[in-house]
Coordinates of N, CA and C in Angstrom, one line a residue:
X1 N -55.5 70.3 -55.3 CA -54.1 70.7 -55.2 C -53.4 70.4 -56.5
X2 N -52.3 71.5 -57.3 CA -51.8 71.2 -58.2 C -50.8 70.5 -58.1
X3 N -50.3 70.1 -58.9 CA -48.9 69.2 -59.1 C -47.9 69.7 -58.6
X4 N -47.7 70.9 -59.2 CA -46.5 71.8 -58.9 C -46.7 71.8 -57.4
X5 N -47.7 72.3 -56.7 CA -47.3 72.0 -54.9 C -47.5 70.5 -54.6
X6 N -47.9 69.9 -55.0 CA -47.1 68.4 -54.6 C -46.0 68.2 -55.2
X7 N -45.4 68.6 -56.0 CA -43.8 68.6 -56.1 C -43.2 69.4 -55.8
X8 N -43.4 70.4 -54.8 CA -42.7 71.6 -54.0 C -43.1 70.6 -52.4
X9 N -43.7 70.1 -52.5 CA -44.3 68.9 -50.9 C -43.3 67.9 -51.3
X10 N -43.5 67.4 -51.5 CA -42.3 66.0 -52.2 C -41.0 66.6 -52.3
X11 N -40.4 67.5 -52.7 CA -39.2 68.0 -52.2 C -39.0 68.2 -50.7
X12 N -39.6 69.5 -50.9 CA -39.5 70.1 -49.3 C -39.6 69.6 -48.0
X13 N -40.2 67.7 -47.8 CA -40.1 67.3 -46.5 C -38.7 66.1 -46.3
X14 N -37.8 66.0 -47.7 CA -36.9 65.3 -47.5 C -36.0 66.6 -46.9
X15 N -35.9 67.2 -47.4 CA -35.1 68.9 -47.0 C -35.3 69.2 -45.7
X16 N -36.7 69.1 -45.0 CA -37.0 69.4 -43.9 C -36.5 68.5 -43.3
X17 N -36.7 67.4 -43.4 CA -36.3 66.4 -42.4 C -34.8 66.0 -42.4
X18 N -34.0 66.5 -43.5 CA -32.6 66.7 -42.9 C -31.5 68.0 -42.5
X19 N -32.9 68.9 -42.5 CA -32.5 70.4 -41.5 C -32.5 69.7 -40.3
X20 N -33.7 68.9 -40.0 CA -34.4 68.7 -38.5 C -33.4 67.4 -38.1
X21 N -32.6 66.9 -39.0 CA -31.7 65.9 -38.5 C -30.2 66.4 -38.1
X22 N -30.0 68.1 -38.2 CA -29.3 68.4 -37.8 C -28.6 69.0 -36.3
X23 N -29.8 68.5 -36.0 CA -30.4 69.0 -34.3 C -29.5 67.7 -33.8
X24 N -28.6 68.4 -33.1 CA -27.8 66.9 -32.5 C -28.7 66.3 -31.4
X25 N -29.5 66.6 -30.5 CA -30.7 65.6 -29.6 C -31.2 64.8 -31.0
X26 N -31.6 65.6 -31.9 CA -32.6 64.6 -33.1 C -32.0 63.4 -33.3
X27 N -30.5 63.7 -33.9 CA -29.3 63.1 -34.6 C -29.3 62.0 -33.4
X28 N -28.8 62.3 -32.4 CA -28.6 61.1 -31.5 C -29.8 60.6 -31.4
X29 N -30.9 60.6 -31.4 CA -32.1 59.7 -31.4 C -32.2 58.7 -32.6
X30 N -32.2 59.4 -33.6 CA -32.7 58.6 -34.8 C -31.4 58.2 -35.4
X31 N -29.8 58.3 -35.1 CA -29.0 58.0 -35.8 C -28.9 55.9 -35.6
X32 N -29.1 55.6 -34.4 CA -29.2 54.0 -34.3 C -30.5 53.4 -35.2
X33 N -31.7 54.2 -34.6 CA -32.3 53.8 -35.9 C -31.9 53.5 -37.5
X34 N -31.2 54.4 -37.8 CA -31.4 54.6 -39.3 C -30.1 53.4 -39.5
X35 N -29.3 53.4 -38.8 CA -28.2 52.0 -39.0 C -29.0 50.9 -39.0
X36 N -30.1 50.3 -37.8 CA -30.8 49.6 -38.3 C -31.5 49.4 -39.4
X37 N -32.2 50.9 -39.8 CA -33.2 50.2 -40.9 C -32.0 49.8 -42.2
X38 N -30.8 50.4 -42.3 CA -29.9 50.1 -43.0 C -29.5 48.7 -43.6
X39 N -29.2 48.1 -42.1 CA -29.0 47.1 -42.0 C -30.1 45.6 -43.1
X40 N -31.1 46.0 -42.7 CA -32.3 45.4 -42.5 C -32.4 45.5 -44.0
X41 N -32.5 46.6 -44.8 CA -32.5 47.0 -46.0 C -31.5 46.1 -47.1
X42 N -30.0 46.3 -46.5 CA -29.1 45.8 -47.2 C -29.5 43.9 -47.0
X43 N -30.0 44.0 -45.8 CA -30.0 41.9 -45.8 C -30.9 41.5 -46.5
X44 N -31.9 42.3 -47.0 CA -32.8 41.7 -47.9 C -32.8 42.1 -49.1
X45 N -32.0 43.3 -49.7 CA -31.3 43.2 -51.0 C -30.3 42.4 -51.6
X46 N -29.3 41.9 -50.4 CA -28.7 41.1 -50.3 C -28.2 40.1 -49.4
X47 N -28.9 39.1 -49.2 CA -28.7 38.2 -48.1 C -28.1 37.6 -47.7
X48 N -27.2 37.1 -46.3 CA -26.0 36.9 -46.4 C -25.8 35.1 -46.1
X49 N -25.2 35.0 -46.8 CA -25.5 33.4 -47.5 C -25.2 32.3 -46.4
X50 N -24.6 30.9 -47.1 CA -24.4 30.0 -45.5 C -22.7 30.2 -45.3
X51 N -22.5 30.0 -44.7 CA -20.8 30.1 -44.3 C -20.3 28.2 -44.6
X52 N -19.5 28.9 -45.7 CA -18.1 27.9 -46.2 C -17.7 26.9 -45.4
X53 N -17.9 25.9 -46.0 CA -17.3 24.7 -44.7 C -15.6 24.8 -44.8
X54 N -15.0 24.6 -43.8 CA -14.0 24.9 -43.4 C -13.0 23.5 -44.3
X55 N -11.7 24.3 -44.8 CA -11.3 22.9 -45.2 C -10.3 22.7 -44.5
X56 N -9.9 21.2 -44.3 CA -9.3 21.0 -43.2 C -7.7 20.8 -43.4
X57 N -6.9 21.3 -42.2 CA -5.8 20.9 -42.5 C -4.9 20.2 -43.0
X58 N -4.1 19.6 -43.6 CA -3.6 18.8 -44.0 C -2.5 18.2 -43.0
X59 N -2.1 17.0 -42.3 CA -1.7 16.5 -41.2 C 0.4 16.7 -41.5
X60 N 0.6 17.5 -41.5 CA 1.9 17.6 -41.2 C 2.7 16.6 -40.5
X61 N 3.7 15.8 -41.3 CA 4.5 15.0 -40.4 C 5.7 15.7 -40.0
X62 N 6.0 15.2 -38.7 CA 7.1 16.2 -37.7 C 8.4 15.1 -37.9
X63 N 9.7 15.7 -38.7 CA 10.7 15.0 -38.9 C 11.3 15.1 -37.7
X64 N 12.1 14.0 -37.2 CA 12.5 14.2 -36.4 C 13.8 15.2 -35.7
X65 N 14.2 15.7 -34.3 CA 15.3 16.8 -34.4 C 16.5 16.0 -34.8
X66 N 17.1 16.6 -35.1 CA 18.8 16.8 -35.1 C 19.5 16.4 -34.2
X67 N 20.4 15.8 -33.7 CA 21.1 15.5 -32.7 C 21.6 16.8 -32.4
X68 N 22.0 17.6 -31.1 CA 22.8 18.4 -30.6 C 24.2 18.2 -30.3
X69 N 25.0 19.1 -30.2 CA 26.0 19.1 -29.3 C 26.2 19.3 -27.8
X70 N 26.8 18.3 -27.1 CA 26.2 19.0 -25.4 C 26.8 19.9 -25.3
X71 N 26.0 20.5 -24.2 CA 26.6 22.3 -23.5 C 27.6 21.7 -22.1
X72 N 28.9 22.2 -23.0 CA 29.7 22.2 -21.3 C 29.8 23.5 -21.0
X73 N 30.1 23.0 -19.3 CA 29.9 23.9 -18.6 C 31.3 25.1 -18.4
X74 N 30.8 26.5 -18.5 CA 32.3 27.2 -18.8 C 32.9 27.3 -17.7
X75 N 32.1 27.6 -16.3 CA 32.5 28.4 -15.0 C 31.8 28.4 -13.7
X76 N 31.7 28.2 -12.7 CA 30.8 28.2 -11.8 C 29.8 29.6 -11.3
X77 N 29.0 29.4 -10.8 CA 28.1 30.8 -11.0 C 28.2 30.9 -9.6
X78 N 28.6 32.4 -9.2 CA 28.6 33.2 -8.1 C 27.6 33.8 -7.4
X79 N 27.1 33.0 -6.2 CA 26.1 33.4 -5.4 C 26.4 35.1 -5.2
X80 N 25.5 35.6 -5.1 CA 25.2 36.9 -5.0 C 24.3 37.6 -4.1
X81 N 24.0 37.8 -3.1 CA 23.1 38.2 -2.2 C 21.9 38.8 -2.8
X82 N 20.8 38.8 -2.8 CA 20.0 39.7 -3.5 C 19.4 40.8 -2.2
X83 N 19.6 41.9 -2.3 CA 19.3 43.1 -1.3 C 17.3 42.3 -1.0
X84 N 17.6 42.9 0.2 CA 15.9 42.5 0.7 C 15.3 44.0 0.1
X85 N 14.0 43.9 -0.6 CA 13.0 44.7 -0.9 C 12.2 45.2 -0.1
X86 N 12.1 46.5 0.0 CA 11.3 47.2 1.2 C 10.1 46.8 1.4
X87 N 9.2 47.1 2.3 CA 7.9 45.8 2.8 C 7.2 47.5 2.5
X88 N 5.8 47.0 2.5 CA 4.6 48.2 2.0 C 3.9 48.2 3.5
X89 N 3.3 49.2 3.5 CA 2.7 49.5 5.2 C 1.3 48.3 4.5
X90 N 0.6 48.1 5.7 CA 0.3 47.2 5.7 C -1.8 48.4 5.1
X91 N -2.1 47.7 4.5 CA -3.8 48.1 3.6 C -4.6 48.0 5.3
X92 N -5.4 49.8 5.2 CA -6.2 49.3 6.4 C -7.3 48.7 5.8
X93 N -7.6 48.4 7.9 CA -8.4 47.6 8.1 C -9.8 47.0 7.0
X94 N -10.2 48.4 6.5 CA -11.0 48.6 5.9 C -11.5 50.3 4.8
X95 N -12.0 50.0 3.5 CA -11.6 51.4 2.7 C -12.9 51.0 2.2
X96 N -13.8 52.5 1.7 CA -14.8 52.4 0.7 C -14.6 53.2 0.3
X97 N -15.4 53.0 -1.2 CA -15.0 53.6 -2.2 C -16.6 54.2 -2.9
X98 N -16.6 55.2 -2.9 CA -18.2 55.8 -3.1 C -18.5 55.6 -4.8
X99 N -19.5 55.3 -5.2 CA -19.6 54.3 -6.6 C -19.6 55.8 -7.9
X100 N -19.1 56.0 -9.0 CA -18.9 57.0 -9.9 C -20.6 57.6 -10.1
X101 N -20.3 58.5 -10.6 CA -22.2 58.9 -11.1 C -22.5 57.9 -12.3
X102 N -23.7 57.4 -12.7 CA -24.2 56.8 -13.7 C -24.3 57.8 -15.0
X103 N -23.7 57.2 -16.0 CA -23.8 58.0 -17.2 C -24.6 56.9 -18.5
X104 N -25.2 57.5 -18.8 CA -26.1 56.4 -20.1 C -25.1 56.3 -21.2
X105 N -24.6 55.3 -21.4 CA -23.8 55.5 -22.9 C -25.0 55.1 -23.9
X106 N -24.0 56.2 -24.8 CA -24.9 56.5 -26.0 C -24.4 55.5 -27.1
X107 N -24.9 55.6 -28.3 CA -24.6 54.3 -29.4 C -23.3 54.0 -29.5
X108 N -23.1 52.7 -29.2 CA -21.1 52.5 -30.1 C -20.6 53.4 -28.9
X109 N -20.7 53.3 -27.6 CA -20.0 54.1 -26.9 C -19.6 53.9 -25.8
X110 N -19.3 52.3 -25.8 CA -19.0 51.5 -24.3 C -17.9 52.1 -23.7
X111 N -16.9 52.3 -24.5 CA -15.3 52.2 -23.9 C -15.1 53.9 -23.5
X112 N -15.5 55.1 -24.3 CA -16.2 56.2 -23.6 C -16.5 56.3 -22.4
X113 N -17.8 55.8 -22.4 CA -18.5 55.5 -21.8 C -18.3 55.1 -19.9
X114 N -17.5 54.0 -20.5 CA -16.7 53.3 -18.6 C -15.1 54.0 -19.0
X115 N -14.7 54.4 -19.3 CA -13.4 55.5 -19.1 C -14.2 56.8 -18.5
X116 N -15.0 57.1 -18.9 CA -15.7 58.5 -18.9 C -16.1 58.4 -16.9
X117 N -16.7 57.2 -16.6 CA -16.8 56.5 -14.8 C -15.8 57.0 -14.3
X118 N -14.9 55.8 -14.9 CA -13.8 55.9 -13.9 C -13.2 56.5 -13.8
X119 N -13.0 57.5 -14.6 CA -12.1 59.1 -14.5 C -13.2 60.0 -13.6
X120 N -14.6 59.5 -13.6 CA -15.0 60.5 -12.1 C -14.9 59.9 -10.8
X121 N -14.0 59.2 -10.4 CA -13.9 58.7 -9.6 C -12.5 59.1 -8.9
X122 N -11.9 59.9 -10.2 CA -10.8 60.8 -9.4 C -10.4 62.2 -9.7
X123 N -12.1 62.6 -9.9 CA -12.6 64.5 -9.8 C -12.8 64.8 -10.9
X124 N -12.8 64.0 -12.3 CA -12.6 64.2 -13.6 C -14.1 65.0 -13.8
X125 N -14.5 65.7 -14.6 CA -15.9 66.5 -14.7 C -16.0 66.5 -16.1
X126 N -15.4 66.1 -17.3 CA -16.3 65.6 -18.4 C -17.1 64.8 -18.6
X127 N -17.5 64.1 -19.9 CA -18.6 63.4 -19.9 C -17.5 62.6 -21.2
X128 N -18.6 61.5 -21.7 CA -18.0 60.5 -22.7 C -18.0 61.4 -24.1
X129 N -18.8 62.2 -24.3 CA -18.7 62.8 -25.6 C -17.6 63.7 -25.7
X130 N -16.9 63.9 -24.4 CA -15.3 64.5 -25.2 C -14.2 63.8 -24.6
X131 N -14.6 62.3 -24.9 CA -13.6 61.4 -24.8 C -14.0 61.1 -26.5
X132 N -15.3 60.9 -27.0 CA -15.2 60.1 -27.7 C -15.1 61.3 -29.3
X133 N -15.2 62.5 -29.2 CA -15.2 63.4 -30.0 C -13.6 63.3 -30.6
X134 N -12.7 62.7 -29.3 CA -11.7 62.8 -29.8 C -11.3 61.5 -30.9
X135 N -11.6 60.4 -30.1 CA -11.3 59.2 -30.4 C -11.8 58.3 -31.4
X136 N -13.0 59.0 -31.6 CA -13.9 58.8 -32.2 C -15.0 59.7 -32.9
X137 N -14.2 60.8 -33.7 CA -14.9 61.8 -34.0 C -16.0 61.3 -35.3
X138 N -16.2 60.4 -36.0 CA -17.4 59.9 -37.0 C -18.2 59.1 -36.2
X139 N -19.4 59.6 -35.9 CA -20.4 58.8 -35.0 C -20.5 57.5 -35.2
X140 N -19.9 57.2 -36.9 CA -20.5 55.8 -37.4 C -19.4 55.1 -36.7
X141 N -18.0 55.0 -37.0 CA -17.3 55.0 -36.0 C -17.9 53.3 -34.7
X142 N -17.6 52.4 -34.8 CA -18.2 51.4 -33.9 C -17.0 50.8 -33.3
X143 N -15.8 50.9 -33.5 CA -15.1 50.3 -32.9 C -14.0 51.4 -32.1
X144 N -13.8 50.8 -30.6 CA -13.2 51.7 -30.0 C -11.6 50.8 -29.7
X145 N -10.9 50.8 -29.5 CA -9.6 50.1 -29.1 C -9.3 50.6 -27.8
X146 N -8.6 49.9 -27.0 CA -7.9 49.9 -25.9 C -6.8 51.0 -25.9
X147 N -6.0 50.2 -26.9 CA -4.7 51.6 -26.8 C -5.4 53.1 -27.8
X148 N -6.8 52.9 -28.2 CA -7.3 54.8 -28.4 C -7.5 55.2 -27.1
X149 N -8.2 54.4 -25.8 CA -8.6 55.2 -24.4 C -7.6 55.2 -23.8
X150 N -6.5 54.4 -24.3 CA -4.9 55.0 -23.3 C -4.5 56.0 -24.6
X151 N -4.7 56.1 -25.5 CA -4.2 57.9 -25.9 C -4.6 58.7 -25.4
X152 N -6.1 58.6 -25.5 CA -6.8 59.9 -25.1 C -6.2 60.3 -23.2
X153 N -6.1 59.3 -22.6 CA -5.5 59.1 -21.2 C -4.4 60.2 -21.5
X154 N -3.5 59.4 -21.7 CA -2.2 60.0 -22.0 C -2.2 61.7 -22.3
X155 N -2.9 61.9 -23.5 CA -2.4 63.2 -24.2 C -3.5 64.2 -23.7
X156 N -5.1 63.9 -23.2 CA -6.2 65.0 -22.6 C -6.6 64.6 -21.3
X157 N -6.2 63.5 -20.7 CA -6.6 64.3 -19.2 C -5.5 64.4 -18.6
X158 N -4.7 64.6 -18.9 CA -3.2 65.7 -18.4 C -3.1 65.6 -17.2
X159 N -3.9 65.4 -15.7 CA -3.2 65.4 -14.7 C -2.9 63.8 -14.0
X160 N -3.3 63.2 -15.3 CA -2.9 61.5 -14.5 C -1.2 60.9 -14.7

């Protein structure tokens, strides 16, 4: 074999293999991987050292308060009836509640993931990936917030 096709080989399978990484089944397979070997790569290039001892506070002394002036009193306060609040029918005897379908979350995809449940548990028919497409449109993307799955609430499933 000449050189020149092992340097047409040596090209052409890093090429290949990021055509073949464009296959989003591929992509979601090997994308946790490759954060790991990342990971793994960067701690032994650079390793992450011992953690700083903490230094410690310095003991603040509490002066003491101020004298006040007393509070007198301006006026007497007027009982006021408070209206009785309406009573709720009473929870029957007994309620079940049929369990959501099981959905696999996929990498970095918890909060998706159990929003994506519990919205089928009141007829909702997507899945986590267009919860998280919105909220989380960079795969890498690892942190989800509370108040992003009350946006997404709010502004795309529109009949809550």
């Amino acid at each position: 074999m000449s050189k020149r096709n092992i340097l047409f080989i040596a090209a052409g399978l890093p090429i290949l293999a990021l055509l073949i990484l464009q296959i989003p089944t591929v992509n979601s397979r090997v994308a946790w991987r490759y954060e790991v070997a990342k990971t793994y790569v960067r701690n032994v290039l650079n390793p992450v050292g011992a953690v700083p001892t903490a230094i410690p506070n310095p003991t603040s002394t509490t002066s003491p308060a101020s004298p006040t002036a007393p509070v007198t009193a301006t006026g007497t306060a007027v009982d006021t009836p408070i209206p009785a609040t309406p009573t709720l029918a009473p929870p029957p005897p007994q309620a079940s509640l049929g369990s959501p379908p099981y959905e696999k979350q996929t990498a970095n995809n918890c909060g998706p993931a159990a929003l994506s449940m519990m919205l089928h548990m009141f007829g909702w028919s997507g899945d986590q990936k267009t919860i998280s497409d919105v909220i989380k449109p960079v795969n890498g993307d690892r942190n989800v917030n509370p108040d992003e799955l009350a946006y997404w609430v709010h502004n795309y499933a529109g009949w809550l």
